[in-house]
PDB file of C-alpha atoms and ligand atoms in Angstrom:
ATOM      1  CA  MET A   1     -10.061  24.600  -7.895  1.00 48.00           C
ATOM      2  CA  ASN A   2      -9.319  21.039  -8.027  1.00 63.00           C
ATOM      3  CA  PRO A   3     -12.136  18.683  -6.533  1.00 72.00           C
ATOM      4  CA  GLN A   4     -10.863  16.498  -3.924  1.00 85.00           C
ATOM      5  CA  PRO A   5      -9.943  12.867  -4.835  1.00 92.00           C
ATOM      6  CA  THR A   6     -12.574  10.124  -4.055  1.00 97.00           C
ATOM      7  CA  ILE A   7     -11.779   7.050  -2.505  1.00 98.00           C
ATOM      8  CA  ARG A   8     -14.132   4.151  -3.221  1.00 98.00           C
ATOM      9  CA  PRO A   9     -13.908   0.016  -3.700  1.00 98.00           C
ATOM     10  CA  ALA A  10     -12.519  -1.007  -6.950  1.00 98.00           C
ATOM     11  CA  ARG A  11     -14.939  -2.088  -9.741  1.00 98.00           C
ATOM     12  CA  PRO A  12     -13.886  -4.881 -12.105  1.00 98.00           C
ATOM     13  CA  ASP A  13     -13.235  -2.666 -15.105  1.00 98.00           C
ATOM     14  CA  ASP A  14     -10.857  -0.495 -12.975  1.00 98.00           C
ATOM     15  CA  LEU A  15      -8.152  -3.472 -12.699  1.00 98.00           C
ATOM     16  CA  PRO A  16      -6.410  -3.261 -15.677  1.00 98.00           C
ATOM     17  CA  ALA A  17      -5.257   0.314 -15.183  1.00 98.00           C
ATOM     18  CA  LEU A  18      -3.898  -0.801 -11.877  1.00 98.00           C
ATOM     19  CA  ALA A  19      -0.388  -2.191 -13.025  1.00 98.00           C
ATOM     20  CA  GLY A  20       0.262   0.921 -15.008  1.00 97.00           C
ATOM     21  CA  ILE A  21       0.043   2.935 -11.615  1.00 98.00           C
ATOM     22  CA  GLU A  22       2.084   0.404  -9.610  1.00 97.00           C
ATOM     23  CA  ARG A  23       4.874   0.305 -12.514  1.00 96.00           C
ATOM     24  CA  ARG A  24       4.639   4.387 -12.655  1.00 96.00           C
ATOM     25  CA  ALA A  25       4.861   4.661  -8.767  1.00 97.00           C
ATOM     26  CA  ALA A  26       7.854   2.126  -8.809  1.00 96.00           C
ATOM     27  CA  ALA A  27       9.798   5.043 -10.865  1.00 94.00           C
ATOM     28  CA  LEU A  28       9.856   6.412  -7.159  1.00 96.00           C
ATOM     29  CA  PHE A  29      12.404   3.981  -5.992  1.00 97.00           C
ATOM     30  CA  ALA A  30      16.441   3.833  -6.650  1.00 96.00           C
ATOM     31  CA  PRO A  31      17.733   0.907  -7.983  1.00 93.00           C
ATOM     32  CA  GLU A  32      19.658   0.060  -4.603  1.00 94.00           C
ATOM     33  CA  ASP A  33      16.232  -0.174  -3.196  1.00 96.00           C
ATOM     34  CA  LEU A  34      14.270  -1.624  -5.628  1.00 95.00           C
ATOM     35  CA  PRO A  35      16.182  -3.848  -7.793  1.00 90.00           C
ATOM     36  CA  PRO A  36      15.985  -3.685 -11.318  1.00 87.00           C
ATOM     37  CA  ALA A  37      15.049  -7.435 -11.436  1.00 87.00           C
ATOM     38  CA  LEU A  38      11.750  -6.437  -9.224  1.00 90.00           C
ATOM     39  CA  ARG A  39      11.004  -3.124 -11.014  1.00 87.00           C
ATOM     40  CA  GLY A  40       8.772  -4.451 -13.434  1.00 88.00           C
ATOM     41  CA  GLU A  41       6.829  -7.030 -11.130  1.00 94.00           C
ATOM     42  CA  THR A  42       3.105  -6.027 -10.421  1.00 97.00           C
ATOM     43  CA  VAL A  43       0.155  -7.348  -8.468  1.00 98.00           C
ATOM     44  CA  PRO A  44      -1.110 -10.521 -10.393  1.00 98.00           C
ATOM     45  CA  ALA A  45      -4.233 -10.248 -12.129  1.00 98.00           C
ATOM     46  CA  PRO A  46      -5.822 -13.228 -10.475  1.00 98.00           C
ATOM     47  CA  THR A  47      -4.875 -11.286  -6.842  1.00 98.00           C
ATOM     48  CA  LEU A  48      -6.263  -8.399  -8.140  1.00 98.00           C
ATOM     49  CA  ARG A  49      -9.491 -10.005  -9.110  1.00 98.00           C
ATOM     50  CA  GLN A  50      -9.835 -11.882  -5.842  1.00 98.00           C
ATOM     51  CA  ALA A  51      -9.177  -8.812  -3.381  1.00 98.00           C
ATOM     52  CA  GLN A  52     -11.696  -6.936  -5.704  1.00 98.00           C
ATOM     53  CA  ALA A  53     -14.253  -9.662  -5.310  1.00 98.00           C
ATOM     54  CA  ASP A  54     -13.341  -9.844  -1.312  1.00 98.00           C
ATOM     55  CA  GLY A  55     -13.544  -6.149  -0.849  1.00 98.00           C
ATOM     56  CA  LEU A  56     -10.272  -5.850  -0.019  1.00 98.00           C
ATOM     57  CA  LEU A  57      -9.346  -3.167  -2.757  1.00 99.00           C
ATOM     58  CA  TRP A  58      -9.815   0.547  -2.912  1.00 98.00           C
ATOM     59  CA  VAL A  59      -9.027   2.936  -5.675  1.00 98.00           C
ATOM     60  CA  ALA A  60      -8.490   6.814  -5.879  1.00 98.00           C
ATOM     61  CA  GLU A  61     -10.063   8.880  -8.732  1.00 97.00           C
ATOM     62  CA  ASP A  62      -8.671  12.076  -9.025  1.00 95.00           C
ATOM     63  CA  GLY A  63     -10.253  14.595 -11.560  1.00 91.00           C
ATOM     64  CA  GLY A  64     -12.132  11.699 -12.933  1.00 92.00           C
ATOM     65  CA  ARG A  65      -9.099   9.559 -13.473  1.00 96.00           C
ATOM     66  CA  LEU A  66      -7.942   6.571 -11.434  1.00 98.00           C
ATOM     67  CA  ALA A  67      -4.957   7.626  -9.349  1.00 98.00           C
ATOM     68  CA  GLY A  68      -4.051   4.834  -6.982  1.00 98.00           C
ATOM     69  CA  PHE A  69      -4.778   1.924  -5.092  1.00 99.00           C
ATOM     70  CA  ALA A  70      -4.746   0.301  -1.904  1.00 99.00           C
ATOM     71  CA  LEU A  71      -4.817  -3.819  -1.714  1.00 99.00           C
ATOM     72  CA  ALA A  72      -5.308  -5.572   1.707  1.00 98.00           C
ATOM     73  CA  GLU A  73      -4.882  -9.046   2.576  1.00 98.00           C
ATOM     74  CA  TRP A  74      -5.771 -10.691   5.773  1.00 98.00           C
ATOM     75  CA  LEU A  75      -2.530 -12.021   7.691  1.00 98.00           C
ATOM     76  CA  ASP A  76      -2.624 -13.656  10.779  1.00 97.00           C
ATOM     77  CA  GLY A  77      -6.379 -12.293  11.704  1.00 97.00           C
ATOM     78  CA  ARG A  78      -6.084  -8.987  10.865  1.00 98.00           C
ATOM     79  CA  LEU A  79      -5.719  -6.828   7.817  1.00 98.00           C
ATOM     80  CA  HIS A  80      -2.370  -6.203   6.122  1.00 98.00           C
ATOM     81  CA  LEU A  81      -1.858  -3.603   3.495  1.00 98.00           C
ATOM     82  CA  ALA A  82      -0.108  -5.775   0.656  1.00 98.00           C
ATOM     83  CA  GLU A  83       0.152  -3.015  -1.660  1.00 98.00           C
ATOM     84  CA  MET A  84      -0.188   0.726  -2.225  1.00 98.00           C
ATOM     85  CA  ASP A  85       0.634   3.080  -4.779  1.00 98.00           C
ATOM     86  CA  VAL A  86      -0.490   6.583  -6.421  1.00 98.00           C
ATOM     87  CA  ASP A  87       0.543   7.260  -9.898  1.00 98.00           C
ATOM     88  CA  PRO A  88       3.500   9.924  -9.329  1.00 97.00           C
ATOM     89  CA  ASP A  89       1.522  12.714 -11.793  1.00 96.00           C
ATOM     90  CA  HIS A  90      -1.342  12.607  -8.549  1.00 97.00           C
ATOM     91  CA  GLY A  91       1.457  12.229  -6.039  1.00 97.00           C
ATOM     92  CA  ARG A  92       1.681  14.572  -3.056  1.00 97.00           C
ATOM     93  CA  ARG A  93      -1.821  15.736  -2.662  1.00 96.00           C
ATOM     94  CA  GLY A  94      -2.894  13.388   0.120  1.00 97.00           C
ATOM     95  CA  ILE A  95      -4.006  10.506  -1.846  1.00 98.00           C
ATOM     96  CA  GLY A  96      -2.282   7.920  -0.076  1.00 98.00           C
ATOM     97  CA  ALA A  97      -3.035   9.277   3.390  1.00 98.00           C
ATOM     98  CA  ALA A  98      -6.799   9.073   1.882  1.00 98.00           C
ATOM     99  CA  LEU A  99      -6.211   5.379   0.596  1.00 98.00           C
ATOM    100  CA  LEU A 100      -4.696   4.556   4.022  1.00 98.00           C
ATOM    101  CA  ALA A 101      -6.995   5.853   6.130  1.00 98.00           C
ATOM    102  CA  HIS A 102      -9.679   4.293   4.129  1.00 98.00           C
ATOM    103  CA  MET A 103      -8.290   0.940   4.729  1.00 98.00           C
ATOM    104  CA  VAL A 104      -7.815   1.287   8.407  1.00 98.00           C
ATOM    105  CA  GLU A 105     -11.443   2.401   8.455  1.00 98.00           C
ATOM    106  CA  GLN A 106     -12.617  -0.727   7.050  1.00 98.00           C
ATOM    107  CA  ALA A 107     -10.259  -3.174   8.888  1.00 98.00           C
ATOM    108  CA  ALA A 108     -11.654  -1.221  12.372  1.00 98.00           C
ATOM    109  CA  ARG A 109     -15.162  -2.001  10.622  1.00 98.00           C
ATOM    110  CA  LEU A 110     -14.430  -5.681  10.159  1.00 98.00           C
ATOM    111  CA  GLY A 111     -13.455  -6.020  13.856  1.00 98.00           C
ATOM    112  CA  CYS A 112      -9.803  -6.114  13.362  1.00 98.00           C
ATOM    113  CA  ASP A 113      -7.362  -4.996  16.517  1.00 98.00           C
ATOM    114  CA  ALA A 114      -4.740  -3.776  14.315  1.00 98.00           C
ATOM    115  CA  VAL A 115      -3.633  -3.495  10.769  1.00 98.00           C
ATOM    116  CA  THR A 116      -0.036  -4.174   9.891  1.00 98.00           C
ATOM    117  CA  LEU A 117       2.196  -3.643   6.454  1.00 98.00           C
ATOM    118  CA  THR A 118       6.001  -3.962   5.961  1.00 98.00           C
ATOM    119  CA  THR A 119       7.683  -1.549   4.049  1.00 98.00           C
ATOM    120  CA  PHE A 120      10.945   0.430   3.384  1.00 98.00           C
ATOM    121  CA  ASP A 121      12.518   1.918   7.042  1.00 98.00           C
ATOM    122  CA  HIS A 122      14.486   4.747   5.152  1.00 97.00           C
ATOM    123  CA  LEU A 123      12.490   6.393   2.317  1.00 98.00           C
ATOM    124  CA  PRO A 124      10.295   9.425   3.311  1.00 98.00           C
ATOM    125  CA  TRP A 125       7.060   7.914   1.757  1.00 98.00           C
ATOM    126  CA  ASN A 126       7.492   4.600   3.265  1.00 98.00           C
ATOM    127  CA  ALA A 127       8.153   4.058   7.163  1.00 98.00           C
ATOM    128  CA  PRO A 128       8.418   7.719   8.163  1.00 98.00           C
ATOM    129  CA  PHE A 129       4.682   8.315   5.995  1.00 98.00           C
ATOM    130  CA  TYR A 130       3.141   5.630   8.271  1.00 98.00           C
ATOM    131  CA  ARG A 131       4.711   6.588  11.592  1.00 98.00           C
ATOM    132  CA  ARG A 132       3.198  10.037  10.716  1.00 98.00           C
ATOM    133  CA  HIS A 133       0.031   8.054  10.305  1.00 98.00           C
ATOM    134  CA  GLY A 134      -0.122   5.918  13.460  1.00 98.00           C
ATOM    135  CA  PHE A 135       2.018   3.116  12.892  1.00 98.00           C
ATOM    136  CA  ALA A 136       4.699   2.200  14.971  1.00 98.00           C
ATOM    137  CA  ASP A 137       7.566  -0.531  14.482  1.00 98.00           C
ATOM    138  CA  ILE A 138       7.275  -3.594  15.858  1.00 98.00           C
ATOM    139  CA  ALA A 139       9.486  -6.752  15.870  1.00 98.00           C
ATOM    140  CA  PRO A 140       7.231  -9.690  14.707  1.00 97.00           C
ATOM    141  CA  ALA A 141       7.229 -12.945  16.667  1.00 95.00           C
ATOM    142  CA  PRO A 142       9.759 -15.363  15.339  1.00 95.00           C
ATOM    143  CA  ALA A 143       7.516 -17.890  12.969  1.00 94.00           C
ATOM    144  CA  SER A 144       4.847 -15.495  12.723  1.00 97.00           C
ATOM    145  CA  PRO A 145       3.148 -14.788   9.361  1.00 97.00           C
ATOM    146  CA  LEU A 146       4.794 -11.277   9.473  1.00 98.00           C
ATOM    147  CA  ALA A 147       8.040 -12.526  10.362  1.00 98.00           C
ATOM    148  CA  ALA A 148       8.061 -14.907   7.271  1.00 98.00           C
ATOM    149  CA  ARG A 149       6.983 -11.822   5.210  1.00 97.00           C
ATOM    150  CA  LEU A 150      10.074  -9.885   6.180  1.00 98.00           C
ATOM    151  CA  CYS A 151      12.035 -12.992   5.541  1.00 97.00           C
ATOM    152  CA  ALA A 152      10.745 -13.617   2.094  1.00 97.00           C
ATOM    153  CA  GLU A 153      11.425  -9.952   1.194  1.00 97.00           C
ATOM    154  CA  ALA A 154      14.776 -10.375   2.338  1.00 96.00           C
ATOM    155  CA  GLU A 155      15.001 -13.581  -0.082  1.00 95.00           C
ATOM    156  CA  ALA A 156      13.804 -11.591  -3.089  1.00 94.00           C
ATOM    157  CA  GLY A 157      16.430  -8.991  -2.635  1.00 93.00           C
ATOM    158  CA  LEU A 158      14.967  -6.326  -0.842  1.00 96.00           C
ATOM    159  CA  SER A 159      16.831  -4.513   2.016  1.00 96.00           C
ATOM    160  CA  ARG A 160      16.121  -2.489   4.924  1.00 97.00           C
ATOM    161  CA  ARG A 161      12.413  -3.842   5.366  1.00 98.00           C
ATOM    162  CA  VAL A 162      10.605  -3.070   8.630  1.00 98.00           C
ATOM    163  CA  ALA A 163       7.143  -4.280   9.872  1.00 98.00           C
ATOM    164  CA  LEU A 164       4.743  -1.754  11.282  1.00 98.00           C
ATOM    165  CA  ARG A 165       1.178  -1.613  12.887  1.00 98.00           C
ATOM    166  CA  ARG A 166      -1.005   0.426  13.898  1.00 98.00           C
ATOM    167  CA  ASP A 167      -3.447  -0.390  16.845  1.00 98.00           C
ATOM    168  CA  LEU A 168      -7.182  -0.035  16.229  1.00 98.00           C
ATOM    169  CA  VAL A 169      -8.554  -0.819  20.079  1.00 93.00           C
TER     170      VAL A 169
HETATM  171  C1  COA B 201       3.666   5.865  -0.596  1.00 77.12           C
HETATM  172  C2  COA B 201       2.602   6.344  -1.664  1.00 77.12           C
HETATM  173  C3  COA B 201       1.306   5.604  -1.983  1.00 77.12           C
HETATM  174  C4  COA B 201       2.244   8.089  -1.135  1.00 77.12           C
HETATM  175  O1  COA B 201       1.188   8.314  -2.135  1.00 77.12           O
HETATM  176  P1  COA B 201       0.802   9.986  -1.846  1.00 77.12           P
HETATM  177  O2  COA B 201      -0.663  10.531  -2.617  1.00 77.12           O
HETATM  178  O3  COA B 201       2.200  10.805  -2.650  1.00 77.12           O
HETATM  179  O4  COA B 201       0.710  10.417  -0.288  1.00 77.12           O
HETATM  180  P2  COA B 201       0.347  11.698   0.392  1.00 77.12           P
HETATM  181  O5  COA B 201       0.263  13.015  -0.362  1.00 77.12           O
HETATM  182  O6  COA B 201      -1.067  11.292   1.329  1.00 77.12           O
HETATM  183  O7  COA B 201       1.731  11.686   1.226  1.00 77.12           O
HETATM  184  C5  COA B 201       3.101  11.836   0.977  1.00 77.12           C
HETATM  185  C6  COA B 201       4.014  11.690   1.704  1.00 77.12           C
HETATM  186  O8  COA B 201       5.555  11.314   1.342  1.00 77.12           O
HETATM  187  C7  COA B 201       6.412  11.795   1.248  1.00 77.12           C
HETATM  188  N1  COA B 201       6.530  11.840  -0.015  1.00 77.12           N
HETATM  189  C8  COA B 201       6.066  11.493  -1.080  1.00 77.12           C
HETATM  190  N2  COA B 201       6.819  11.477  -2.333  1.00 77.12           N
HETATM  191  C9  COA B 201       8.276  12.054  -1.717  1.00 77.12           C
HETATM  192  C10 COA B 201       9.508  12.411  -2.310  1.00 77.12           C
HETATM  193  N3  COA B 201       9.559  12.276  -3.474  1.00 77.12           N
HETATM  194  N4  COA B 201      10.358  12.989  -1.810  1.00 77.12           N
HETATM  195  C11 COA B 201      10.300  13.103  -0.393  1.00 77.12           C
HETATM  196  N5  COA B 201       9.003  12.361   0.611  1.00 77.12           N
HETATM  197  C12 COA B 201       8.253  12.163  -0.474  1.00 77.12           C
HETATM  198  C13 COA B 201       6.473  13.334   1.618  1.00 77.12           C
HETATM  199  O9  COA B 201       6.134  12.964   3.295  1.00 77.12           O
HETATM  200  C14 COA B 201       4.695  13.320   1.719  1.00 77.12           C
HETATM  201  O10 COA B 201       3.967  14.317   2.225  1.00 77.12           O
HETATM  202  P3  COA B 201       4.410  15.595   1.605  1.00 77.12           P
HETATM  203  O11 COA B 201       3.935  15.950   0.324  1.00 77.12           O
HETATM  204  O12 COA B 201       3.122  16.436   2.670  1.00 77.12           O
HETATM  205  O13 COA B 201       5.681  16.488   2.020  1.00 77.12           O
HETATM  206  C15 COA B 201       3.498   7.114  -3.089  1.00 77.12           C
HETATM  207  O14 COA B 201       4.421   7.958  -2.991  1.00 77.12           O
HETATM  208  C16 COA B 201       3.569   5.685  -3.965  1.00 77.12           C
HETATM  209  O15 COA B 201       3.057   5.177  -4.460  1.00 77.12           O
HETATM  210  N6  COA B 201       4.996   5.302  -3.630  1.00 77.12           N
HETATM  211  C17 COA B 201       5.602   4.282  -4.380  1.00 77.12           C
HETATM  212  C18 COA B 201       5.274   2.944  -4.059  1.00 77.12           C
HETATM  213  C19 COA B 201       5.152   2.681  -2.558  1.00 77.12           C
HETATM  214  O16 COA B 201       5.878   2.865  -2.154  1.00 77.12           O
HETATM  215  N7  COA B 201       4.349   2.535  -1.832  1.00 77.12           N
HETATM  216  C20 COA B 201       4.192   2.044  -0.346  1.00 77.12           C
HETATM  217  C21 COA B 201       4.862   0.729  -0.108  1.00 77.12           C
HETATM  218  S1  COA B 201       4.605   0.140   1.477  1.00 77.12           S
END
């Protein structure tokens, strides 16, 4: 039997592997959802370093290998899931759900009233996945940081993006 994946805070020596996981996870998206120009884009190394130092980056180890990560940031006074990727070789084993649960736990520990994210509405491993894990669709207030995020994503060429929130109190 395979051991259960482990979720833990990222260490500095984990960081170089994360871009590869993100690129491999991007293979799940069709070109009409993730335009080819955005396909190779990964979280910049300074962002990963800062998040690791701030305790906002977690990794999943599966069978002794790094299999995925979740990166949060502060947005409008609460934790926002900025990025989550699982290597497809380790996909559909509950690692995404475990990373998400861990991030939500950390947000609760930090006193957040809710966590937020933006994602694709129509892909089964995006909004429907998060809705199954307690997130609900929200319409961000005009001029809010979350609305600005959706705007920036639309300008970058992404469509059918939605904002979701899970209340913690
Ligand atoms: C979203 C993601 C992190 C989930 O990781 P995971 O470890 O596979 O997650 P889980 O095993 O907990 O659950 C995955 C669920 O997503 C859905 N899903 C995943 N891959 C799918 C596919 N190819 N086709 C249909 N549904 C799929 C299923 O509902 C699946 O649950 P099931 O296997 O019980 O049916 C991973 O799919 C990923 O990295 N995707 C690409 C990047 C991405 O979309 N990140 C999130 C951005 S908001």
